[in-house]
């Protein structure tokens, strides 16, 4: 079935690249994407906070071309005595359009739970920021066949607390933890099963908006497997880690969705 859902390919640079490397990669991606007319999907560069200002200045030159700045996290309070943290309002003041919320690395290493993630989403929406909200199961849960229920709970606990209209500010990203940075991609049957389950859940949460929310896949997505992943029903794009650190590799993923 054809849908009008927004297509998105987002780069998550994680904690990679120094200043010179970050500016070089961002400018190469911007120039090449424009030159090759890769405008069928939104391209998001979610860079480390310290590079937001410089990368944002580069992105100012793109005009109407669909290239956007993303951040990888924000704090769950609006402001205050939280040394070392970054508020959503600060991100908004640097032309950030999207914030990755609930990445499995932050759930694991920073112990973020659903209550905090709800607050982070609220801070984003208060500041007109959209969110890429992540979910995904560990290998033990997958092996025990508990993956659908596990991911459903991750989404339901958070999204059921939001106003239906707020759902329009979210793209979901399904990232099975066992596929992140491992070179092990979920196969298309596994992706189809999960994305179908997520779509059903979104329709239950909001019949009016559930069909519209993009669902991205993440986990060892690269140029060589992107076309198969994008041909899978209910896959509207990708959240890309390692392969996003190379211009050609990343933009070939964008090309694969352009050709979908
Ligand atoms: P990789 O593409 O390196 O597996 O990372 C996926 C990811 O975690 C993106 O957020």
Coordinates of C-alpha atoms and ligand atoms in Angstrom, one line a residue:
X1 CA 0.0 0.0 0.0
X2 CA 1.4 3.4 -0.9
X3 CA 1.4 5.9 1.9
X4 CA 2.5 9.5 2.2
X5 CA 4.6 8.9 5.3
X6 CA 7.7 11.0 5.6
X7 CA 10.9 9.1 4.7
X8 CA 13.9 9.7 6.9
X9 CA 17.5 8.6 6.9
X10 CA 19.2 9.8 10.1
X11 CA 22.9 9.6 10.9
X12 CA 23.7 8.9 14.5
X13 CA 27.4 9.9 14.8
X14 CA 27.5 8.8 18.5
X15 CA 30.7 9.8 20.2
X16 CA 32.9 9.9 17.1
X17 CA 34.8 12.6 15.2
X18 CA 36.8 15.6 16.4
X19 CA 36.1 19.1 15.2
X20 CA 38.0 18.9 11.9
X21 CA 36.6 15.4 11.1
X22 CA 33.1 16.4 11.9
X23 CA 33.1 19.6 9.8
X24 CA 34.7 17.7 6.9
X25 CA 32.2 14.9 7.0
X26 CA 29.2 17.3 7.4
X27 CA 30.3 19.5 4.5
X28 CA 31.0 16.6 2.2
X29 CA 27.6 15.1 2.9
X30 CA 25.8 18.4 2.4
X31 CA 27.6 19.1 -0.9
X32 CA 27.2 15.6 -2.3
X33 CA 23.5 15.2 -1.3
X34 CA 22.7 18.5 -3.0
X35 CA 24.8 17.8 -6.1
X36 CA 23.1 14.4 -6.5
X37 CA 19.6 15.7 -5.8
X38 CA 19.0 13.3 -2.9
X39 CA 15.9 15.1 -1.7
X40 CA 13.3 12.4 -1.5
X41 CA 13.9 11.7 2.2
X42 CA 14.7 13.9 5.1
X43 CA 18.4 13.5 5.9
X44 CA 19.2 14.2 9.6
X45 CA 22.7 14.5 11.0
X46 CA 22.6 13.8 14.7
X47 CA 26.0 15.0 15.8
X48 CA 27.7 15.2 19.2
X49 CA 26.5 18.3 21.1
X50 CA 29.8 20.0 20.9
X51 CA 29.6 20.0 17.0
X52 CA 26.0 21.3 16.8
X53 CA 27.0 24.9 16.4
X54 CA 29.5 24.4 13.6
X55 CA 27.5 21.8 11.8
X56 CA 24.4 24.0 12.2
X57 CA 26.2 26.8 10.5
X58 CA 27.1 24.6 7.6
X59 CA 23.5 23.4 7.3
X60 CA 22.2 27.0 7.2
X61 CA 23.3 27.1 3.6
X62 CA 21.0 24.4 2.3
X63 CA 17.9 26.5 1.9
X64 CA 14.9 24.3 1.2
X65 CA 16.9 21.1 0.8
X66 CA 15.7 18.5 3.3
X67 CA 18.8 18.2 5.5
X68 CA 18.4 18.7 9.2
X69 CA 20.4 19.0 12.3
X70 CA 19.9 16.4 15.1
X71 CA 21.0 16.0 18.7
X72 CA 21.6 12.7 20.4
X73 CA 20.0 13.5 23.8
X74 CA 18.6 16.2 25.9
X75 CA 17.9 16.6 29.7
X76 CA 14.5 15.8 31.1
X77 CA 14.3 19.0 33.1
X78 CA 13.7 22.4 31.4
X79 CA 16.8 24.0 33.1
X80 CA 18.6 24.1 36.4
X81 CA 21.6 22.9 38.4
X82 CA 22.5 19.9 36.3
X83 CA 26.2 20.2 35.6
X84 CA 27.2 18.9 32.2
X85 CA 23.7 18.5 30.9
X86 CA 22.0 20.1 27.8
X87 CA 18.4 21.4 27.8
X88 CA 16.0 21.1 24.9
X89 CA 15.7 24.9 24.8
X90 CA 19.4 25.2 24.2
X91 CA 19.3 22.7 21.3
X92 CA 16.4 24.6 19.8
X93 CA 18.5 27.8 19.9
X94 CA 21.1 26.0 17.7
X95 CA 18.7 25.2 14.9
X96 CA 18.3 21.6 16.0
X97 CA 15.2 20.0 14.4
X98 CA 15.3 16.4 15.8
X99 CA 16.5 14.8 19.1
X100 CA 17.2 11.1 19.5
X101 CA 15.4 10.0 22.6
X102 CA 15.7 6.6 24.4
X103 CA 18.6 5.2 22.4
X104 CA 19.5 1.8 23.8
X105 CA 23.0 3.0 24.7
X106 CA 21.5 5.7 26.9
X107 CA 18.9 3.3 28.4
X108 CA 21.8 1.0 29.2
X109 CA 24.7 3.3 30.2
X110 CA 22.7 6.3 31.6
X111 CA 19.9 4.2 33.1
X112 CA 17.2 6.2 31.3
X113 CA 13.7 4.8 32.1
X114 CA 10.3 5.4 30.6
X115 CA 9.4 8.1 33.1
X116 CA 12.5 10.1 32.2
X117 CA 11.9 9.5 28.5
X118 CA 8.4 10.8 28.7
X119 CA 9.8 14.0 30.4
X120 CA 12.4 14.3 27.7
X121 CA 9.8 14.1 24.9
X122 CA 7.8 16.8 26.6
X123 CA 10.8 19.1 26.8
X124 CA 11.4 18.5 23.1
X125 CA 7.8 19.3 22.1
X126 CA 7.7 22.4 24.3
X127 CA 10.6 23.7 22.2
X128 CA 9.2 22.6 18.8
X129 CA 11.8 19.9 18.5
X130 CA 10.8 16.6 16.9
X131 CA 12.0 13.3 18.4
X132 CA 13.4 10.0 17.0
X133 CA 12.2 7.7 19.7
X134 CA 14.1 4.4 20.0
X135 CA 13.1 1.0 21.0
X136 CA 14.6 -2.5 20.7
X137 CA 15.2 -5.7 22.5
X138 CA 18.4 -7.4 23.8
X139 CA 19.4 -10.8 22.4
X140 CA 18.3 -12.8 25.4
X141 CA 14.7 -11.4 25.0
X142 CA 14.7 -12.2 21.2
X143 CA 16.0 -15.7 21.9
X144 CA 13.2 -16.3 24.4
X145 CA 10.7 -15.1 21.8
X146 CA 9.7 -12.1 24.0
X147 CA 10.7 -9.4 21.5
X148 CA 7.3 -8.3 20.4
X149 CA 5.9 -7.9 23.9
X150 CA 9.2 -6.2 25.2
X151 CA 9.2 -3.6 22.5
X152 CA 5.5 -3.1 22.7
X153 CA 5.8 -2.2 26.4
X154 CA 8.7 0.2 25.7
X155 CA 6.5 2.1 23.3
X156 CA 3.2 1.8 25.1
X157 CA 4.5 3.0 28.4
X158 CA 5.7 6.2 26.8
X159 CA 3.5 7.0 23.9
X160 CA 0.2 6.3 25.7
X161 CA 1.0 9.3 28.0
X162 CA 1.2 11.7 25.2
X163 CA -1.5 13.8 23.5
X164 CA -2.5 12.3 20.1
X165 CA -1.4 15.4 18.3
X166 CA 2.1 15.1 20.0
X167 CA 2.5 11.8 18.2
X168 CA 2.9 13.7 15.0
X169 CA 6.3 15.0 16.3
X170 CA 7.8 11.5 16.6
X171 CA 9.5 9.1 14.3
X172 CA 10.0 5.7 15.9
X173 CA 13.3 3.8 15.4
X174 CA 13.4 0.1 16.0
X175 CA 16.9 -0.9 16.8
X176 CA 17.4 -4.5 18.0
X177 CA 20.3 -4.2 20.5
X178 CA 22.0 -7.3 19.1
X179 CA 22.2 -5.8 15.7
X180 CA 23.8 -2.5 16.8
X181 CA 27.4 -2.2 15.8
X182 CA 27.7 -5.9 15.4
X183 CA 27.4 -6.3 11.7
X184 CA 24.4 -8.6 12.4
X185 CA 21.4 -7.1 10.7
X186 CA 17.9 -8.3 11.5
X187 CA 16.6 -10.2 8.5
X188 CA 13.7 -8.7 6.6
X189 CA 11.2 -11.2 8.1
X190 CA 12.2 -10.1 11.6
X191 CA 12.0 -6.4 10.6
X192 CA 8.7 -6.9 8.9
X193 CA 7.2 -8.7 11.9
X194 CA 8.4 -6.0 14.4
X195 CA 7.4 -3.0 12.2
X196 CA 4.0 -4.5 11.5
X197 CA 3.5 -5.0 15.3
X198 CA 4.6 -1.4 15.9
X199 CA 2.2 -0.1 13.2
X200 CA -0.7 -2.0 14.8
X201 CA 0.2 -0.6 18.2
X202 CA 0.4 3.0 16.8
X203 CA -3.1 2.5 15.2
X204 CA -4.4 1.4 18.6
X205 CA -2.9 4.4 20.4
X206 CA -4.2 6.8 17.8
X207 CA -6.4 5.8 14.9
X208 CA -6.0 9.3 13.6
X209 CA -2.2 9.5 13.6
X210 CA -1.0 5.9 13.8
X211 CA -0.7 5.5 10.1
X212 CA 1.4 8.6 9.7
X213 CA 4.3 8.0 12.1
X214 CA 7.5 7.0 10.3
X215 CA 9.1 3.8 11.6
X216 CA 12.8 3.6 11.0
X217 CA 15.0 0.5 11.2
X218 CA 18.5 0.7 12.9
X219 CA 21.2 -1.9 13.5
X220 CA 24.1 -2.5 11.0
X221 CA 22.2 -0.8 8.2
X222 CA 24.6 -0.2 5.3
X223 CA 24.6 0.5 1.6
X224 CA 24.6 -3.2 0.7
X225 CA 21.5 -4.1 2.7
X226 CA 19.5 -0.8 2.6
X227 CA 17.5 -1.6 -0.5
X228 CA 16.2 -4.9 1.0
X229 CA 15.4 -3.2 4.4
X230 CA 13.6 -0.3 2.6
X231 CA 11.6 -2.8 0.5
X232 CA 10.2 -4.3 3.7
X233 CA 6.6 -3.2 4.6
X234 CA 6.3 -0.4 7.2
X235 CA 10.0 0.6 7.0
X236 CA 10.1 4.3 6.3
X237 CA 13.8 4.9 6.7
X238 CA 16.8 4.1 8.8
X239 CA 18.8 5.3 11.8
X240 CA 22.4 4.7 10.9
X241 CA 25.5 4.4 13.1
X242 CA 28.8 3.2 11.8
X243 CA 27.9 3.4 8.1
X244 CA 26.9 7.1 8.6
X245 CA 30.6 8.0 9.2
X246 CA 31.4 7.6 5.5
X247 CA 29.9 10.0 3.0
X248 CA 29.5 7.5 0.1
X249 CA 28.2 4.7 2.3
X250 CA 25.7 7.0 4.0
X251 CA 24.5 8.6 0.9
X252 CA 24.1 5.3 -0.9
X253 CA 21.7 4.4 1.9
X254 CA 19.8 7.7 1.2
X255 CA 19.8 6.7 -2.5
X256 CA 18.3 3.3 -1.7
X257 CA 15.3 5.0 -0.1
X258 CA 15.1 7.5 -2.9
X259 CA 14.7 4.6 -5.3
X260 CA 12.1 2.8 -3.2
Ligands
LIG1 P1 25.1 0.8 13.7 O1 24.5 1.3 12.4 O2 26.5 1.1 13.9 O3 24.7 -0.7 14.0 O4 24.3 1.6 14.9 C1 22.9 1.7 14.9 C2 22.5 2.7 15.9 O5 22.6 2.5 17.1 C3 22.0 4.0 15.4 O6 21.4 4.7 16.4

